[in-house]
XYZ file of C-alpha atoms in Angstrom:
381
model
C 25.171 -1.554 23.179
C 22.903 -2.591 26.067
C 19.842 -3.845 24.199
C 18.198 -4.890 27.465
C 18.436 -1.280 28.667
C 16.806 -0.035 25.472
C 13.965 -2.520 25.818
C 13.409 -1.591 29.450
C 13.300 2.143 28.682
C 10.962 1.892 25.701
C 7.624 1.804 27.629
C 8.519 4.790 29.822
C 9.750 6.848 26.857
C 6.567 5.984 24.998
C 4.541 7.076 28.013
C 6.319 10.457 28.136
C 5.467 11.164 24.497
C 1.819 10.185 24.980
C 1.554 12.425 28.045
C 3.007 15.284 26.009
C 0.160 14.910 23.541
C 1.378 12.436 20.910
C -1.134 9.828 19.786
C -0.003 6.295 20.549
C 0.722 5.145 16.975
C 2.761 8.264 16.164
C 4.592 7.960 19.472
C 5.498 4.351 18.684
C 6.948 5.402 15.312
C 8.968 8.176 16.910
C 10.343 5.923 19.668
C 11.279 3.306 17.064
C 13.220 5.937 15.118
C 14.960 7.044 18.335
C 15.938 3.454 19.165
C 17.472 3.043 15.717
C 19.421 6.271 16.243
C 20.587 4.978 19.638
C 21.853 1.721 18.153
C 23.797 3.750 15.602
C 25.342 6.399 17.888
C 25.578 5.079 21.432
C 28.509 2.715 20.843
C 30.552 5.795 19.857
C 28.952 8.457 22.062
C 27.064 6.891 24.982
C 24.763 9.424 26.716
C 24.954 10.288 30.385
C 21.160 10.063 30.725
C 19.885 7.260 28.476
C 16.182 7.895 29.094
C 16.535 11.664 28.700
C 18.404 11.177 25.425
C 15.705 8.843 24.064
C 12.890 11.179 25.104
C 14.594 14.172 23.449
C 15.323 12.366 20.181
C 11.920 10.659 20.022
C 10.083 13.924 20.682
C 12.102 15.641 17.936
C 11.280 12.811 15.529
C 7.595 13.098 16.471
C 7.582 16.856 15.811
C 9.355 16.357 12.479
C 6.718 13.830 11.440
C 3.883 16.151 12.508
C 5.348 18.987 10.453
C 5.658 16.643 7.475
C 2.048 15.510 7.937
C 0.809 19.109 8.047
C 2.729 19.891 4.856
C 1.319 16.806 3.173
C -2.244 17.685 4.152
C -1.700 21.199 2.818
C -0.659 19.724 -0.549
C -3.639 17.380 -0.547
C -5.986 20.231 0.338
C -5.463 21.900 -3.011
C -6.584 18.792 -4.880
C -10.107 18.004 -5.996
C -11.599 14.715 -4.855
C -11.521 13.450 -8.428
C -8.293 14.209 -10.338
C -9.100 16.093 -13.592
C -8.510 14.222 -16.862
C -5.878 15.190 -19.378
C -2.424 16.627 -18.889
C -1.312 17.914 -15.537
C -1.888 21.687 -15.389
C 1.380 22.502 -13.644
C 4.566 20.872 -12.447
C 5.866 21.344 -8.926
C 8.957 20.048 -7.165
C 7.360 16.949 -5.649
C 8.016 14.633 -8.579
C 11.621 15.839 -8.758
C 12.003 14.949 -5.087
C 10.794 11.437 -5.875
C 13.541 11.075 -8.461
C 16.218 12.512 -6.188
C 15.294 10.181 -3.332
C 15.552 7.266 -5.774
C 19.320 7.860 -5.722
C 21.588 5.523 -7.732
C 23.636 4.791 -4.597
C 20.606 3.042 -3.064
C 19.147 -0.330 -3.914
C 15.674 -0.025 -5.475
C 13.946 -1.376 -2.355
C 15.810 1.063 -0.084
C 15.123 3.967 -2.432
C 11.412 3.179 -2.447
C 11.281 2.911 1.351
C 13.178 6.176 1.843
C 10.994 8.064 -0.643
C 7.770 6.786 0.888
C 8.966 7.920 4.309
C 10.614 11.224 3.412
C 8.406 12.506 0.571
C 5.289 10.337 0.519
C 4.697 10.919 4.212
C 3.880 7.281 5.026
C 4.753 5.885 8.437
C 7.254 3.084 8.873
C 4.372 0.783 9.781
C 2.477 1.576 6.570
C 5.572 0.985 4.430
C 6.319 -2.306 6.197
C 2.759 -3.449 5.559
C 3.089 -2.619 1.843
C 6.319 -4.628 1.651
C 5.008 -7.537 3.754
C 7.912 -7.285 6.222
C 8.084 -6.655 10.001
C 8.062 -3.008 11.037
C 11.478 -3.337 12.690
C 12.961 -4.677 9.448
C 11.595 -1.722 7.498
C 12.799 0.750 10.129
C 16.322 -0.634 9.785
C 16.099 -0.454 5.983
C 15.039 3.184 6.079
C 17.753 4.005 8.586
C 20.410 2.387 6.377
C 19.115 4.320 3.379
C 19.361 7.586 5.314
C 22.940 6.782 6.302
C 23.830 5.895 2.724
C 22.653 9.191 1.279
C 23.778 11.338 4.215
C 27.232 11.745 2.721
C 26.309 12.148 -0.939
C 24.815 14.975 -2.960
C 21.273 14.333 -4.109
C 22.005 15.604 -7.602
C 21.752 12.338 -9.547
C 18.160 11.298 -10.134
C 17.139 7.653 -9.903
C 15.431 5.567 -12.540
C 11.823 5.611 -13.688
C 11.101 2.065 -12.449
C 11.880 3.015 -8.848
C 9.743 6.156 -9.001
C 6.870 4.149 -10.507
C 7.106 1.684 -7.638
C 6.882 4.521 -5.127
C 3.882 6.084 -6.854
C 2.174 2.677 -7.000
C 2.631 2.111 -3.262
C 1.538 5.655 -2.394
C -1.637 5.148 -4.436
C -2.325 1.783 -2.792
C -1.962 3.305 0.656
C -4.289 6.124 -0.338
C -6.799 3.723 -1.872
C -6.922 1.129 0.888
C -5.194 2.617 3.925
C -5.712 5.267 6.574
C -4.399 8.292 4.657
C -5.907 9.730 1.462
C -2.974 9.862 -0.941
C -4.626 8.405 -4.053
C -5.409 11.732 -5.743
C -1.869 12.978 -5.133
C -0.404 9.803 -6.639
C -2.579 10.213 -9.747
C -1.581 13.857 -10.073
C 2.113 13.003 -9.977
C 1.698 10.076 -12.366
C -0.043 12.416 -14.813
C 2.968 14.720 -14.601
C 5.295 11.811 -15.233
C 3.241 10.588 -18.197
C 3.244 14.101 -19.658
C 7.033 14.244 -19.518
C 8.100 10.649 -20.257
C 6.973 8.494 -23.178
C 7.044 5.115 -21.412
C 4.433 2.320 -21.694
C 4.696 1.381 -18.020
C 4.110 4.982 -16.946
C 0.942 4.877 -19.052
C 0.101 1.459 -17.600
C 0.360 2.765 -14.056
C -1.759 5.815 -14.864
C -4.417 3.575 -16.427
C -4.361 1.267 -13.394
C -4.828 4.172 -10.985
C -7.670 5.690 -13.004
C -9.538 2.386 -13.279
C -9.268 1.700 -9.552
C -10.051 5.286 -8.573
C -13.175 5.163 -10.746
C -14.732 2.721 -8.232
C -13.933 4.867 -5.213
C -17.442 6.205 -4.552
C -18.908 2.694 -4.524
C -16.305 1.104 -2.244
C -17.945 2.151 1.021
C -21.511 2.257 2.314
C -22.974 5.399 3.947
C -21.961 4.025 7.359
C -18.342 3.707 6.188
C -18.338 -0.084 5.891
C -16.550 -1.754 2.984
C -18.552 -2.889 -0.041
C -16.916 -5.809 -1.925
C -16.458 -5.416 -5.672
C -19.189 -7.952 -6.485
C -21.721 -6.011 -4.381
C -20.881 -2.479 -5.517
C -23.450 -0.260 -7.214
C -21.805 0.039 -10.621
C -23.919 3.060 -11.504
C -21.742 4.962 -9.013
C -18.549 4.154 -10.885
C -16.922 7.110 -12.654
C -17.431 6.300 -16.338
C -15.258 9.202 -17.503
C -12.300 7.891 -15.490
C -12.939 4.370 -16.800
C -13.036 5.602 -20.393
C -9.812 7.522 -19.965
C -8.112 4.609 -18.216
C -9.083 2.149 -20.945
C -7.887 4.526 -23.683
C -4.546 5.056 -21.943
C -4.169 1.296 -21.442
C -5.007 0.427 -25.052
C -2.410 2.893 -26.324
C 0.205 1.375 -23.997
C -0.613 -2.234 -24.919
C -0.414 -1.372 -28.621
C 3.315 -0.735 -28.174
C 3.842 -4.432 -27.367
C 6.113 -3.785 -24.362
C 4.091 -5.457 -21.646
C 4.910 -4.696 -18.019
C 3.325 -5.436 -14.671
C 1.336 -2.192 -14.430
C -0.191 -2.693 -17.874
C -1.147 -6.267 -16.932
C -2.724 -5.124 -13.656
C -4.582 -2.395 -15.527
C -5.892 -5.016 -17.970
C -7.404 -6.936 -15.030
C -8.969 -3.722 -13.708
C -10.335 -2.938 -17.180
C -12.043 -6.334 -17.396
C -13.768 -5.662 -14.073
C -14.776 -2.186 -15.251
C -16.115 -3.559 -18.550
C -18.446 -6.100 -16.921
C -22.070 -4.840 -16.633
C -22.455 -7.000 -13.520
C -20.300 -9.187 -11.299
C -21.856 -12.306 -12.843
C -20.779 -11.200 -16.338
C -17.103 -10.725 -15.432
C -14.718 -12.482 -17.812
C -12.887 -14.460 -15.132
C -11.190 -16.772 -17.646
C -9.430 -13.835 -19.264
C -8.589 -12.394 -15.837
C -6.853 -15.669 -14.916
C -4.851 -15.381 -18.153
C -3.722 -11.880 -17.232
C -2.717 -13.083 -13.750
C -0.644 -15.782 -15.451
C 1.111 -12.999 -17.374
C 1.663 -11.116 -14.127
C 3.201 -14.179 -12.487
C 5.555 -14.498 -15.430
C 6.562 -10.857 -14.997
C 6.787 -10.642 -11.195
C 6.267 -14.025 -9.453
C 4.624 -11.984 -6.688
C 2.928 -13.763 -3.754
C 0.141 -11.147 -3.865
C -0.465 -11.959 -7.540
C -0.652 -15.669 -6.632
C -3.248 -14.832 -3.999
C -5.351 -12.753 -6.402
C -5.006 -15.430 -9.057
C -6.435 -18.025 -6.635
C -9.557 -15.872 -6.268
C -9.872 -15.562 -10.045
C -9.404 -19.313 -10.520
C -12.114 -19.904 -7.923
C -14.489 -17.731 -9.926
C -13.533 -19.167 -13.300
C -13.248 -22.888 -12.447
C -15.044 -23.238 -9.138
C -14.076 -22.809 -5.462
C -12.245 -26.130 -5.166
C -9.973 -25.170 -8.047
C -9.425 -21.857 -6.261
C -8.522 -23.632 -3.024
C -6.057 -25.815 -4.932
C -4.423 -22.691 -6.352
C -4.421 -21.117 -2.884
C -2.437 -24.065 -1.521
C 0.615 -22.696 -3.363
C 0.375 -19.339 -1.495
C 2.409 -18.737 1.667
C 0.016 -19.202 4.658
C 1.521 -16.148 6.393
C 0.637 -13.790 3.524
C -1.762 -11.029 4.626
C -5.360 -11.580 3.478
C -4.720 -15.222 2.542
C -6.979 -16.339 5.391
C -9.771 -14.063 4.133
C -9.467 -15.559 0.641
C -9.581 -19.076 2.090
C -12.722 -18.143 4.034
C -14.403 -16.812 0.891
C -13.550 -19.909 -1.160
C -14.754 -22.266 1.585
C -17.993 -20.273 1.783
C -18.423 -20.599 -1.984
C -17.808 -24.343 -1.636
C -20.545 -24.684 0.988
C -18.236 -25.390 3.951
C -19.796 -22.734 6.171
C -18.293 -23.923 9.453
C -14.765 -23.576 8.133
C -15.637 -20.308 6.391
C -16.977 -18.708 9.583
C -13.913 -19.778 11.564
C -11.555 -18.404 8.894
C -13.454 -15.114 8.567
C -13.111 -14.594 12.318
C -9.412 -15.439 12.145
C -8.935 -13.081 9.174
C -10.686 -10.307 11.087
C -8.131 -10.603 13.883
C -5.353 -10.256 11.282
C -6.934 -7.339 9.390
C -4.633 -4.353 8.768
C -7.327 -1.715 9.374
C -10.599 -1.227 11.220
C -12.852 -1.151 8.148
C -11.547 -4.479 6.884
C -11.765 -6.021 10.343
C -15.394 -4.978 10.700
C -16.238 -6.304 7.221
C -14.736 -9.729 7.969
C -16.357 -9.848 11.398
C -19.753 -9.220 9.801
C -19.089 -12.015 7.307
C -18.388 -14.452 10.126
C -21.450 -13.300 12.080
C -23.714 -13.623 9.046
C -22.661 -17.228 8.473
C -22.962 -18.099 12.164
C -26.502 -16.715 12.192
C -27.669 -19.037 9.432
C -29.852 -21.973 10.537
C -28.074 -25.350 10.449
C -28.573 -27.380 7.290
């Protein structure tokens, strides 16, 4: 395999797809998929025209993704902006597809990646961002998963834990990313909760409802992000909050704590506070301690540092942040916020600007840039 040849052909293949009408990000995804296919097949069947082969395969991958995106938007179009409370009115095949893609022959991480790509409709880049890995690493993982299941019958459904993980990531992408998938994730989780008596299914449903309840207040009329502490709480959906708390309380009463129940408990404490100043940060830190015991997740450590900074002061938060990997996304933004709270405005402004350059989307970048500009505009002390 001539990797140098592949690298040299990539820009021209990308250019062909863009000239044919593909947007740049979608073209990049398609070319990446074609390169993976080339690495897999060329050693056995080298093409006569390497560039022509890559263009053909990449264009086919692009068209497949566009058809999948159209189908996904058609499914989303039948949903209301706010998912209705109660049991799901009907069951379609989508949830079954989630279980079938979570095939027992795959590792949980590969099953999640494959399902997000094949059924959830997320791009390789979006999935990589959710998993905190390079895009190339995720592309290889998805490709291996496809090869693994290519020779088996998808007639053995996977386990509930894997499907929950997929639904959680789909909701997160819909809630914070570029594609609106949150309502679809809630709809499917309702279906799952209606069919499976499982405390973590209930925990995930409660978590989604409590986060989704704040949706209307998360952005200003100009589309800019509004941090939780600055949101107009009168715009929160009280019906969704009530339902989420009731679902969570029923799950917690079963005394089988899991990570989704613990996350929902944190969300419930935020929802219960009449104002940001009245938030019970001490109890939130305790729930993050439970989450660390359950998952030891770097993202949980990052969120815990914020909570410690609110409960015990910014210097305590910075001390907790020291244990978080410096390369973790959004760590720099948290450091900027804690330094601002501590009165170190010079460091805070520098870190906000650095965090803006690292931001995963335009809205977050603009928010962090405004933070840096606001501090820089303050008169010197």
